[in-house]
Amino acid sequence: MKVLMKGNEALCEGAIRAGCRFFAGYPITPQNEVPEYMSWRLPEVGGHFVQAESEVAAINMIFGAASTGVRSMGSSSSPGISLKQEGISYCAGADIPFLIANVMRGGPGLGNIAGAQGDYFQSTRGGGHGDYKLFVMAPQGVQDMIDFPTHCYEIAYKYRVPAMILADGIIGQMMESIEMKTPEIDPKNLKEPDWALGINNTGRPKRRVTSYDLREGMLEKMVLERVKRYRELEKEVLWEEKMTEDAEIILVAYGTSARVSATAVKMAREKGIKAGLFRPITLSPFPKKRLFELASKTKDFMAVEMSLGQMVEDLRLSINGKANVHLHAKPGGSLIAPEEVFDSIIKVTKEGVKDYATIK
Amino acid sequence: MQLLNERPKSLLDVSMHYCPGCGHGIVHRLVAEVMDELNIREKTIFVAPVGCAVFADTYFNCDAIQGPHGRGPAIATGIKRAKPDSIVVSYQGDGDLASIGMAETVHSAARNENITIIFINNAIYGMTGGQMAPTTLIGQKATTCIYGRDPKVNGYPIRICELLSSLEGTRYAERTTVHNVAGVVKTKNAIKKAFQNQVNGIGFSIVEVLSMCPTNWGVRADNPSEATKYINDQMVKIFPPGVYKDVK
Amino acid sequence: MPKQGKIEVNEERCKGCYLCVSVCPNKCLEKSDKFSKTGYYPASYKGSGCIACMSCAKICPDLAIKVYEL
């Protein structure tokens, strides 16, 4: 059965289907539907919602709740996510899995409330202090918003890393017809993790949730143990390809930019230009091996992003000099038009511009 | 011959890192004794702060979490909401609770979270080396006000019990001291009440304990009267002990 | 007749703050003249005078004192 839903609300329903039973949040546009929806929906399924006094308090409520093994979630938009970074770093340092959504808006600073992709670095490089990574998924529409939470929780709990859904204001606000495909998980059927804080009437050893160790060399040991899990996490990389087999140029884009790029690829194909689309679904880990493979037959790649050229750096690292990497960038919370991207395709394929970079 | 004081089971038999004459150890023991007496050790989750008590998560014989500076009440909120049957205590110092974590303190009280807060007020930042705290007295010397706290530059000390008692959500707020035996006994009774309130679902309870910090007050650690005198003669004037709120 | 007691100080846990010495009503605790393994002159029981009032144990920050009633 298909239902018409707004991206932000689908995200909530997806999280609840995935067993989320705790949410703490703070109002910020364009993600306000998330705390609003959770405030009435979570109590219906026996969960808990807290409107926190700040983004900082919200992430720490999530830290507390998630430490008890309850599937917990937070959401915010760019400036709010910046405020949460300390708490996210603590969760990562204490190996506490949870789900956080960033419905990105234009920045830096207060910026604007339109959709943007300027938080790519923040999301894929850790974001807060210290050596850590998140598992980051990039939805490109409302269907992804409802589907991704299930996968995020699965990966987050398997590897004990926080997971992030990196959406943007457009995906959060748009309404689309979707299917509820993911199974409904009853948290009662989930096994309690062996690290979860709680009532200890079995005489098990006490459990500690902590990110510190001041003893000589012990923090290094703790971080290196985590690095092993990050290496394992690499195999959870996901991507999608369209018409890349014979492509002379491959556009690389995620989220809203991927949808715009898909239209531009279609326009190019109609004009006889062999364009393809590569859409990273996970941004961390980034599909670098596959991109490197593709670079052996395709000579031109172009990052298309609603930011000042952030994802293009991962693309360059993946291609590692094996092909040309171009950039079509649009910062400031403005939507990219397919025609602009098409123009950039022409510049590279027909006019042969080397190291093409346009910041529109 | 009968031993009169067993070590509480809720406190692990390890040496604590606190400086000589510091009051944290006394309050740790009192919290542990109360946990034993109320038989809540198995369901208590201890929230340790950033500051001198950062290692408290290793001392108590119960599940524990150590969180960011000042965020104890938010973490405790998350735990208590997610696991309502647990007993959650947030143990915090003055910098943690009254400065960087003031918003979390005030709002957890305003929400009447059913949690227990143990607040150690020694009027100084201990772990970082004696900087001025939100509760540092006027004229008191600290490493960030070496000539003494000057209200023209540094403002005035914050009275947490008085402030929180103005909130409807606060159910119990009492200030005690641990600078003499009578104070220790009162502190234990207050801590017991603060935990009992949580067990009985009464709600947000806080005990503020005036405590010694000989190291950072710059007084002799081997002459306890110097530190206890400071509490007795100076601190209680600004922070009078007593029950500030007690809603049944 | 007052109770009779005995005090044991765990020298390895005592940090020499002498809060116990200061609160003892019978002045039956004192600073030891022997250096402890942990680097302090611990408090020590004089050997007599304890009335098992528990004051020392109640104020000791390091749980270093055991009080017995004889």
XYZ file of C-alpha atoms in Angstrom:
678
model
C 0.000 0.000 0.000
C 1.328 3.389 -0.928
C 1.036 6.372 1.405
C 1.779 10.039 0.880
C 4.251 11.275 3.459
C 6.562 14.172 4.166
C 10.257 13.299 4.356
C 10.713 14.297 7.978
C 7.666 12.302 9.063
C 8.709 9.272 7.052
C 12.047 9.409 8.834
C 10.246 9.217 12.188
C 7.965 6.393 11.119
C 10.974 4.540 9.720
C 12.817 4.913 13.009
C 9.831 3.661 14.996
C 9.469 0.670 12.662
C 13.157 0.023 13.339
C 12.486 -0.169 17.076
C 13.367 3.377 18.141
C 11.745 4.121 21.501
C 13.534 7.248 22.688
C 13.854 10.641 21.075
C 15.076 13.944 22.463
C 15.142 17.040 20.314
C 15.008 20.773 19.981
C 13.152 22.863 17.385
C 15.102 23.988 14.334
C 13.969 24.498 10.758
C 13.786 22.534 8.445
C 13.485 19.483 10.729
C 10.666 20.620 13.044
C 8.297 17.894 11.886
C 10.636 15.328 13.434
C 10.255 16.293 17.128
C 6.616 17.219 16.472
C 5.810 13.796 15.048
C 7.839 11.935 17.667
C 6.142 13.818 20.514
C 2.799 12.095 19.878
C 3.864 9.011 17.961
C 6.435 7.609 20.404
C 4.066 7.458 23.397
C 1.630 5.506 21.184
C 4.183 2.700 20.921
C 5.355 2.879 24.538
C 8.355 5.066 23.768
C 9.577 8.289 25.296
C 9.931 11.784 23.889
C 11.642 14.694 25.606
C 11.726 18.238 24.293
C 15.143 19.256 25.525
C 16.226 22.702 26.672
C 19.012 22.724 24.082
C 20.652 20.700 21.344
C 23.419 19.968 23.816
C 21.010 18.588 26.416
C 19.152 16.616 23.730
C 22.223 14.724 22.541
C 23.172 13.911 26.129
C 19.673 12.614 26.877
C 20.154 10.371 23.863
C 23.580 9.346 25.203
C 21.925 8.340 28.481
C 18.988 6.518 26.905
C 21.105 4.758 24.272
C 23.484 3.602 27.018
C 20.670 1.487 28.412
C 20.423 -0.332 25.070
C 17.159 1.348 24.046
C 17.211 2.292 20.364
C 17.432 6.067 20.527
C 17.361 8.852 17.999
C 18.105 12.509 17.642
C 17.660 14.939 14.817
C 18.530 18.487 14.013
C 19.668 20.750 11.233
C 23.139 22.104 10.558
C 23.680 24.676 13.375
C 22.047 22.307 15.838
C 24.221 19.419 14.695
C 27.278 21.600 15.338
C 26.074 22.040 18.921
C 25.651 18.296 19.307
C 29.179 17.426 18.230
C 30.583 17.117 21.751
C 27.890 14.613 22.665
C 28.317 12.682 19.416
C 32.049 12.447 20.116
C 31.321 11.073 23.617
C 28.928 8.478 22.185
C 31.510 7.456 19.585
C 34.190 7.342 22.286
C 32.005 5.197 24.522
C 30.924 2.976 21.579
C 27.260 3.801 22.055
C 25.155 3.279 18.923
C 22.255 5.574 18.124
C 20.733 7.288 15.119
C 21.055 10.968 14.346
C 19.515 12.783 11.411
C 20.871 16.007 9.973
C 18.319 17.742 7.760
C 20.919 20.109 6.324
C 20.322 23.797 5.683
C 22.456 26.539 4.191
C 25.458 27.697 6.165
C 27.834 28.643 7.668
C 26.463 30.416 10.730
C 22.733 30.845 10.806
C 22.807 30.679 6.994
C 19.316 30.030 5.699
C 16.641 27.384 5.997
C 16.854 25.978 2.477
C 18.246 22.561 1.691
C 22.029 22.372 1.328
C 24.886 19.887 1.560
C 27.483 21.962 3.367
C 27.869 19.549 6.297
C 29.571 16.805 4.274
C 32.970 17.274 5.905
C 31.447 17.502 9.378
C 29.497 14.291 8.859
C 32.100 12.146 7.161
C 35.188 13.232 9.114
C 33.783 12.609 12.554
C 32.588 16.127 13.246
C 33.489 16.520 16.882
C 36.821 16.205 18.654
C 39.028 13.133 18.525
C 39.570 10.178 16.193
C 36.233 8.651 15.282
C 33.855 8.004 12.429
C 30.136 7.750 11.932
C 28.215 5.459 9.617
C 26.570 7.968 7.272
C 23.727 7.304 4.827
C 22.454 9.854 2.314
C 18.770 9.555 1.358
C 17.627 10.972 -1.967
C 13.916 10.925 -1.294
C 11.105 10.116 1.077
C 11.272 6.358 0.439
C 14.876 6.362 1.642
C 13.849 8.367 4.705
C 11.540 5.594 5.836
C 13.828 2.733 4.774
C 17.225 3.879 6.063
C 16.651 3.913 9.844
C 16.336 0.106 9.947
C 19.666 -0.354 8.200
C 21.295 2.386 10.277
C 20.332 0.734 13.574
C 21.469 -2.647 12.299
C 24.908 -1.339 11.366
C 25.188 0.948 14.408
C 24.559 -1.917 16.829
C 26.672 -4.410 14.904
C 29.752 -2.177 14.880
C 28.899 -0.033 17.916
C 29.168 3.241 15.993
C 26.706 6.123 15.871
C 24.814 6.283 12.573
C 23.776 9.411 10.760
C 21.155 10.035 8.111
C 22.407 13.034 6.167
C 19.350 14.508 4.506
C 18.649 18.078 3.495
C 15.812 20.551 3.803
C 14.371 19.579 0.453
C 14.139 15.882 1.261
C 12.859 16.691 4.746
C 10.092 18.945 3.465
C 8.964 17.233 0.266
C 6.025 14.852 0.132
C 6.155 11.692 -1.926
C 4.202 8.529 -2.269
C 6.037 5.734 -0.499
C 5.728 2.142 0.638
C 6.313 0.938 4.172
C 8.538 -1.997 3.319
C 10.828 -2.379 6.297
C 9.716 -4.908 8.916
C 8.227 -3.567 12.134
C 10.645 -4.404 14.912
C 9.259 -4.884 18.392
C 12.042 -3.808 20.763
C 10.917 -6.536 23.166
C 12.257 -9.064 20.681
C 15.671 -7.429 20.464
C 18.419 -8.996 22.548
C 19.747 -6.683 25.253
C 23.303 -5.724 24.319
C 25.988 -6.985 26.720
C 27.152 -3.417 27.363
C 23.774 -1.893 28.223
C 23.395 -0.156 31.568
C 20.447 -1.337 33.592
C 19.131 -3.303 36.469
C 21.725 -5.818 37.562
C 20.038 -8.500 39.591
C 22.000 -11.359 38.075
C 25.297 -10.576 39.744
C 26.998 -9.815 36.423
C 30.041 -7.511 36.601
C 29.209 -3.809 36.704
C 29.051 -2.099 33.337
C 30.658 1.226 32.553
C 29.905 3.519 29.658
C 32.852 5.806 29.293
C 35.080 7.429 26.712
C 38.061 8.094 28.976
C 41.109 6.147 30.056
C 43.954 8.093 31.604
C 46.219 5.117 32.118
C 49.421 5.074 30.070
C 48.773 3.743 26.555
C 45.244 2.610 27.331
C 43.390 5.242 25.332
C 45.517 4.336 22.320
C 44.510 0.696 22.818
C 40.860 1.691 23.042
C 41.059 3.757 19.836
C 42.937 1.022 17.965
C 40.292 -1.535 18.938
C 37.743 0.828 17.442
C 39.800 1.248 14.274
C 39.468 -2.503 13.684
C 35.707 -2.066 13.662
C 36.025 0.919 11.305
C 37.985 -1.308 8.905
C 35.251 -3.944 9.076
C 32.680 -1.215 8.524
C 34.243 -0.524 5.099
C 32.464 -3.570 3.719
C 29.080 -1.983 4.489
C 29.599 0.549 1.692
C 26.575 1.102 -0.547
C 26.145 2.888 -3.844
C 23.968 2.997 -6.926
C 24.997 3.293 -10.578
C 23.046 4.392 -13.603
C 24.426 3.961 -17.105
C 28.035 3.855 -16.005
C 29.013 0.861 -18.221
C 29.678 2.867 -21.367
C 29.928 6.324 -19.795
C 32.460 8.861 -21.038
C 31.554 11.067 -18.077
C 30.235 9.953 -14.709
C 28.481 12.393 -12.425
C 29.030 11.632 -8.764
C 26.359 13.004 -6.462
C 24.377 12.105 -3.348
C 20.980 13.057 -1.954
C 19.116 15.850 -3.714
C 22.094 16.489 -6.013
C 21.863 12.877 -7.192
C 18.262 13.376 -8.260
C 19.134 16.552 -10.136
C 22.109 14.792 -11.707
C 19.917 11.890 -12.833
C 17.845 14.369 -14.846
C 20.992 15.959 -16.279
C 22.299 12.513 -17.294
C 19.016 11.835 -19.077
C 19.255 15.173 -20.903
C 22.807 14.347 -21.973
C 21.885 10.861 -23.174
C 19.080 12.397 -25.260
C 21.746 14.524 -26.934
C 23.879 11.445 -27.532
C 26.397 12.155 -24.788
C 27.313 9.027 -22.850
C 26.825 10.298 -19.324
C 26.367 8.119 -16.252
C 25.517 8.607 -12.612
C 27.262 7.258 -9.556
C 25.375 7.847 -6.317
C 27.105 7.044 -3.029
C 24.389 5.797 -0.647
C 26.808 5.567 2.250
C 29.079 8.605 2.546
C 31.064 7.039 5.350
C 32.295 4.560 4.294
C 32.709 6.140 0.856
C 32.609 3.793 -2.189
C 36.198 4.533 -3.177
C 37.159 1.079 -4.488
C 34.340 0.997 -7.005
C 35.087 4.548 -8.157
C 38.732 3.617 -8.636
C 37.642 0.629 -10.734
C 35.393 2.801 -12.877
C 38.270 5.210 -13.458
C 40.062 2.586 -15.523
C 37.573 3.025 -18.362
C 35.880 6.375 -17.750
C 38.160 9.379 -18.130
C 35.982 12.136 -16.688
C 34.195 12.301 -13.357
C 32.245 15.266 -12.076
C 31.169 15.850 -8.512
C 27.820 17.605 -8.293
C 27.102 18.964 -4.874
C 25.180 21.674 -3.055
C 28.287 22.762 -1.198
C 31.555 24.478 -1.994
C 33.365 21.341 -3.138
C 33.457 18.961 -0.188
C 32.513 15.537 -1.531
C 34.784 16.196 -4.514
C 37.724 15.666 -2.155
C 36.617 12.107 -1.419
C 36.095 11.609 -5.131
C 39.665 12.781 -5.849
C 41.030 10.513 -3.137
C 39.113 7.592 -4.661
C 40.159 8.244 -8.251
C 43.705 8.914 -7.077
C 44.813 10.628 -10.281
C 43.611 7.871 -12.578
C 41.011 10.093 -14.322
C 39.982 13.741 -14.492
C 37.885 15.006 -11.609
C 35.643 17.998 -12.228
C 33.305 19.904 -9.975
C 29.882 21.447 -10.222
C 29.303 23.139 -6.896
C 26.473 25.247 -5.552
C 26.700 26.587 -2.004
C 24.348 28.746 0.005
C 21.214 26.661 0.090
C 20.336 27.141 -3.579
C 18.953 24.276 -5.605
C 20.928 23.116 -8.621
C 18.996 23.134 -11.902
C 19.504 20.090 -14.183
C 20.206 22.503 -17.068
C 23.214 23.932 -15.249
C 24.630 20.460 -14.739
C 23.930 19.648 -18.375
C 25.910 22.757 -19.364
C 28.811 21.541 -17.272
C 28.645 18.130 -18.963
C 28.910 19.903 -22.338
C 31.900 21.941 -21.125
C 33.796 18.766 -20.257
C 32.704 16.393 -23.031
C 32.317 18.720 -26.015
C 34.592 21.632 -25.212
C 37.223 19.480 -23.507
C 37.787 21.807 -20.558
C 40.429 20.324 -18.298
C 40.036 20.459 -14.509
C 36.628 22.036 -14.937
C 35.238 23.597 -11.802
C 32.239 25.818 -11.611
C 30.846 27.385 -8.539
C 27.481 28.670 -9.574
C 34.672 -7.301 69.945
C 32.301 -6.035 67.322
C 33.156 -4.081 64.193
C 30.876 -1.053 64.027
C 31.488 0.155 60.478
C 31.590 -2.236 57.557
C 32.687 -0.786 54.233
C 29.494 -0.255 52.203
C 28.996 -2.877 49.499
C 28.064 -0.156 47.026
C 31.607 1.215 47.099
C 34.348 -0.959 45.612
C 37.311 -1.682 47.871
C 39.791 0.499 46.024
C 41.886 3.494 46.970
C 40.349 6.745 45.740
C 42.408 9.425 44.017
C 41.166 12.415 46.012
C 43.622 14.747 47.747
C 44.130 14.532 51.526
C 41.264 16.212 53.367
C 38.978 16.433 50.348
C 35.284 15.972 51.116
C 34.452 13.876 48.035
C 35.478 10.658 49.784
C 33.105 11.347 52.661
C 30.185 11.974 50.313
C 31.050 8.902 48.214
C 30.839 6.794 51.361
C 27.534 8.365 52.388
C 25.995 7.763 48.964
C 27.187 4.154 49.082
C 25.850 3.638 52.603
C 22.469 4.967 51.514
C 22.463 2.687 48.459
C 23.150 -0.251 50.779
C 20.529 0.761 53.308
C 17.800 1.314 50.714
C 18.834 -1.893 48.947
C 19.005 -0.142 45.580
C 22.570 -0.962 44.530
C 21.467 -3.411 41.837
C 19.243 -0.903 40.127
C 21.296 2.241 40.532
C 22.959 3.831 37.521
C 25.595 6.336 38.539
C 26.307 9.354 36.337
C 29.853 10.645 36.865
C 30.778 14.218 35.924
C 33.822 15.935 34.485
C 35.864 17.365 37.324
C 37.427 15.850 40.411
C 34.753 13.156 40.648
C 35.334 11.999 37.062
C 36.616 8.620 38.258
C 33.594 8.028 40.480
C 32.247 5.700 37.803
C 35.019 3.286 38.763
C 34.473 3.543 42.527
C 30.794 2.694 42.883
C 29.759 -0.916 42.663
C 26.929 -0.344 40.205
C 26.482 0.395 36.514
C 27.870 3.807 35.660
C 28.307 6.306 32.857
C 30.725 9.193 32.528
C 29.529 12.058 30.379
C 30.464 15.514 29.129
C 31.066 18.414 31.491
C 27.804 19.638 32.995
C 25.529 17.237 31.149
C 24.849 14.847 34.007
C 21.203 15.838 34.478
C 20.530 15.414 30.733
C 22.165 11.981 30.703
C 20.251 11.062 33.855
C 17.032 12.230 32.168
C 17.658 9.934 29.199
C 18.443 6.945 31.419
C 15.484 7.476 33.735
C 13.003 7.934 30.894
C 14.335 4.920 29.016
C 14.556 2.726 32.157
C 12.018 4.102 34.648
C 12.673 1.247 37.109
C 16.293 2.224 37.591
C 17.556 4.634 40.239
C 19.613 7.373 38.647
C 22.027 9.620 40.487
C 24.038 12.436 38.964
C 27.062 13.419 41.035
C 28.450 16.853 40.147
C 30.791 19.569 41.264
C 30.192 23.324 41.251
C 31.820 24.092 37.908
C 29.973 21.188 36.334
C 26.538 21.832 37.841
C 26.414 25.587 38.379
C 28.476 26.862 35.462
C 28.776 24.858 32.256
C 25.786 22.674 33.139
C 23.465 25.311 34.571
C 20.884 24.888 31.823
C 20.737 21.115 32.312
C 20.449 21.595 36.089
C 17.653 24.146 35.919
C 15.665 22.355 33.230
C 15.877 18.901 34.773
C 14.468 20.506 37.927
C 11.802 22.375 35.950
C 10.733 19.097 34.317
C 10.672 17.484 37.754
C 12.773 14.597 36.500
C 12.588 11.821 39.052
C 16.345 11.788 39.630
C 18.734 12.445 42.496
C 21.492 15.023 42.255
C 24.441 15.173 44.616
C 26.120 18.550 44.269
C 29.545 19.092 45.802
C 30.134 22.793 46.372
C 33.720 23.537 47.328
C 33.754 26.980 45.724
C 36.608 26.176 43.352
C 37.572 24.221 40.226
C 39.563 21.310 41.612
C 40.672 19.027 38.789
C 41.923 21.860 36.596
C 43.891 23.493 39.377
C 41.996 26.047 41.425
C 40.279 28.408 38.998
C 37.369 30.593 40.081
C 34.075 28.713 40.298
C 30.514 30.048 40.011
C 30.350 29.534 43.786
C 33.707 31.133 44.666
C 33.191 33.609 47.500
C 33.815 37.336 47.167
C 37.425 37.903 48.114
C 38.364 34.231 47.760
C 41.583 33.735 45.826
C 41.686 31.489 42.794
C 44.141 31.012 39.929
C 41.919 33.111 37.635
C 41.376 35.807 40.271
C 44.640 35.884 42.125
C 43.769 38.957 44.196
C 40.455 37.476 45.251
C 37.059 37.411 43.545
C 36.069 40.983 42.775
C 32.350 41.420 42.106
C 33.053 44.308 39.722
C 35.002 41.966 37.479
C 33.751 38.494 38.359
C 30.232 38.982 39.673
C 28.752 37.128 42.598
C 28.536 33.512 43.785
C 25.466 31.534 42.730
C 23.252 29.962 45.383
C 21.922 26.804 43.784
C 19.494 25.601 46.470
C 17.845 29.013 46.667
C 17.671 29.266 42.890
C 16.252 25.779 42.319
C 13.779 26.045 45.173
C 11.996 28.773 43.208
C 11.077 26.201 40.559
C 7.855 24.290 40.922
C 9.490 21.126 39.624
C 12.057 20.969 42.405
C 10.705 18.634 45.076
C 13.553 18.579 47.537
C 16.578 20.819 47.955
C 18.784 20.794 51.022
C 22.212 22.233 51.714
C 24.497 20.527 54.207
C 28.192 20.456 55.049
C 30.747 17.734 55.724
C 33.198 19.843 57.735
C 32.213 18.294 61.056
C 30.611 15.106 62.311
C 27.189 16.671 62.847
C 27.301 17.927 59.268
C 28.223 14.475 57.977
C 25.269 12.930 59.796
C 22.895 15.560 58.379
C 24.373 15.071 54.916
C 23.703 11.361 55.073
C 20.098 11.930 56.133
C 19.652 14.390 53.278
C 21.161 12.003 50.735
C 18.935 9.239 52.030
C 15.895 11.415 51.616
C 16.943 12.432 48.107
C 17.148 8.759 47.099
C 13.965 7.785 48.935
C 12.152 10.512 47.029
C 13.204 8.900 43.772
C 12.200 5.433 44.985
C 8.811 6.838 45.994
C 8.386 8.728 42.721
C 8.326 12.144 44.394
C 10.707 13.681 41.902
C 13.656 15.996 41.471
C 15.804 16.021 44.593
C 19.118 17.734 45.119
C 21.538 17.787 48.026
C 24.171 20.523 47.960
C 27.137 19.637 50.127
C 29.645 22.295 51.228
C 32.922 20.457 51.060
C 36.614 21.006 51.730
C 39.257 21.475 49.048
C 42.470 22.072 51.009
C 44.662 21.683 47.917
C 43.080 24.429 45.855
C 42.126 26.661 48.737
C 45.829 26.883 49.459
C 45.460 25.769 53.068
C 47.375 23.008 54.821
C 46.137 19.524 54.021
C 47.581 18.118 57.239
C 45.874 20.694 59.450
C 42.177 20.019 58.923
C 41.060 22.994 60.982
C 42.217 25.420 58.289
C 39.774 24.017 55.730
C 36.937 23.219 58.116
C 37.236 26.710 59.583
C 36.776 28.197 56.107
C 33.475 26.380 55.737
C 32.432 27.149 59.296
C 33.341 30.844 59.249
C 32.998 31.888 55.600
C 31.093 29.513 53.348
C 28.028 28.986 55.524
C 27.477 32.748 55.630
C 27.013 32.855 51.868
C 25.582 29.344 51.581
C 23.497 28.766 54.715
C 22.785 25.082 55.344
C 19.150 24.075 55.598
C 16.142 22.631 53.827
C 15.127 24.927 50.971
C 12.360 22.854 49.463
C 10.541 19.797 50.672
C 7.389 18.929 48.793
C 5.763 15.773 50.076
C 29.857 3.719 82.139
C 30.889 4.851 78.616
C 31.411 2.309 75.867
C 34.922 1.059 75.275
C 36.257 0.875 71.762
C 39.244 0.283 69.591
C 40.348 1.970 66.378
C 42.236 0.473 63.465
C 43.694 2.761 60.824
C 44.455 1.291 57.412
C 47.834 2.928 56.882
C 47.854 2.337 53.152
C 44.550 4.128 52.687
C 45.143 6.980 55.136
C 46.311 10.200 53.448
C 47.192 12.047 56.623
C 44.466 14.703 56.615
C 43.893 14.210 60.352
C 40.199 15.063 60.168
C 39.792 12.079 62.498
C 42.302 13.502 64.948
C 40.469 16.815 64.948
C 37.038 15.360 65.700
C 37.964 12.738 68.318
C 36.304 13.822 71.583
C 38.818 11.892 73.665
C 41.899 12.881 71.677
C 42.861 9.244 71.275
C 44.153 9.531 67.694
C 47.421 11.128 66.691
C 49.749 11.679 63.750
C 52.068 8.706 63.376
C 55.789 9.355 63.224
C 56.202 6.535 60.724
C 56.022 7.218 57.003
C 53.489 5.001 55.145
C 54.103 3.136 51.891
C 51.813 5.596 50.132
C 53.867 8.547 51.340
C 51.987 9.970 54.292
C 52.308 10.080 58.045
C 49.065 8.236 58.764
C 46.797 8.784 61.717
C 47.207 6.200 64.439
C 45.337 5.084 67.511
C 47.051 5.892 70.774
C 45.997 2.523 72.142
C 43.461 3.635 74.676
C 40.704 6.124 75.257
C 38.336 5.147 72.416
C 34.671 5.254 73.391
C 33.464 3.823 70.059
C 31.635 7.060 69.185
C 32.429 6.602 65.478
C 33.218 10.264 64.888
C 36.555 9.455 63.262
C 35.025 6.864 60.925
C 32.193 9.206 59.988
C 34.512 12.004 58.878
C 37.287 9.911 57.310
C 37.255 10.652 53.553
C 39.257 7.536 52.713
C 37.344 4.777 54.524
C 40.601 4.045 56.306
C 39.194 3.643 59.808
C 37.569 0.677 61.481
C 35.987 1.105 64.895
C 35.317 -1.828 67.191
C 33.257 -1.953 70.333
C 34.956 -4.018 72.989
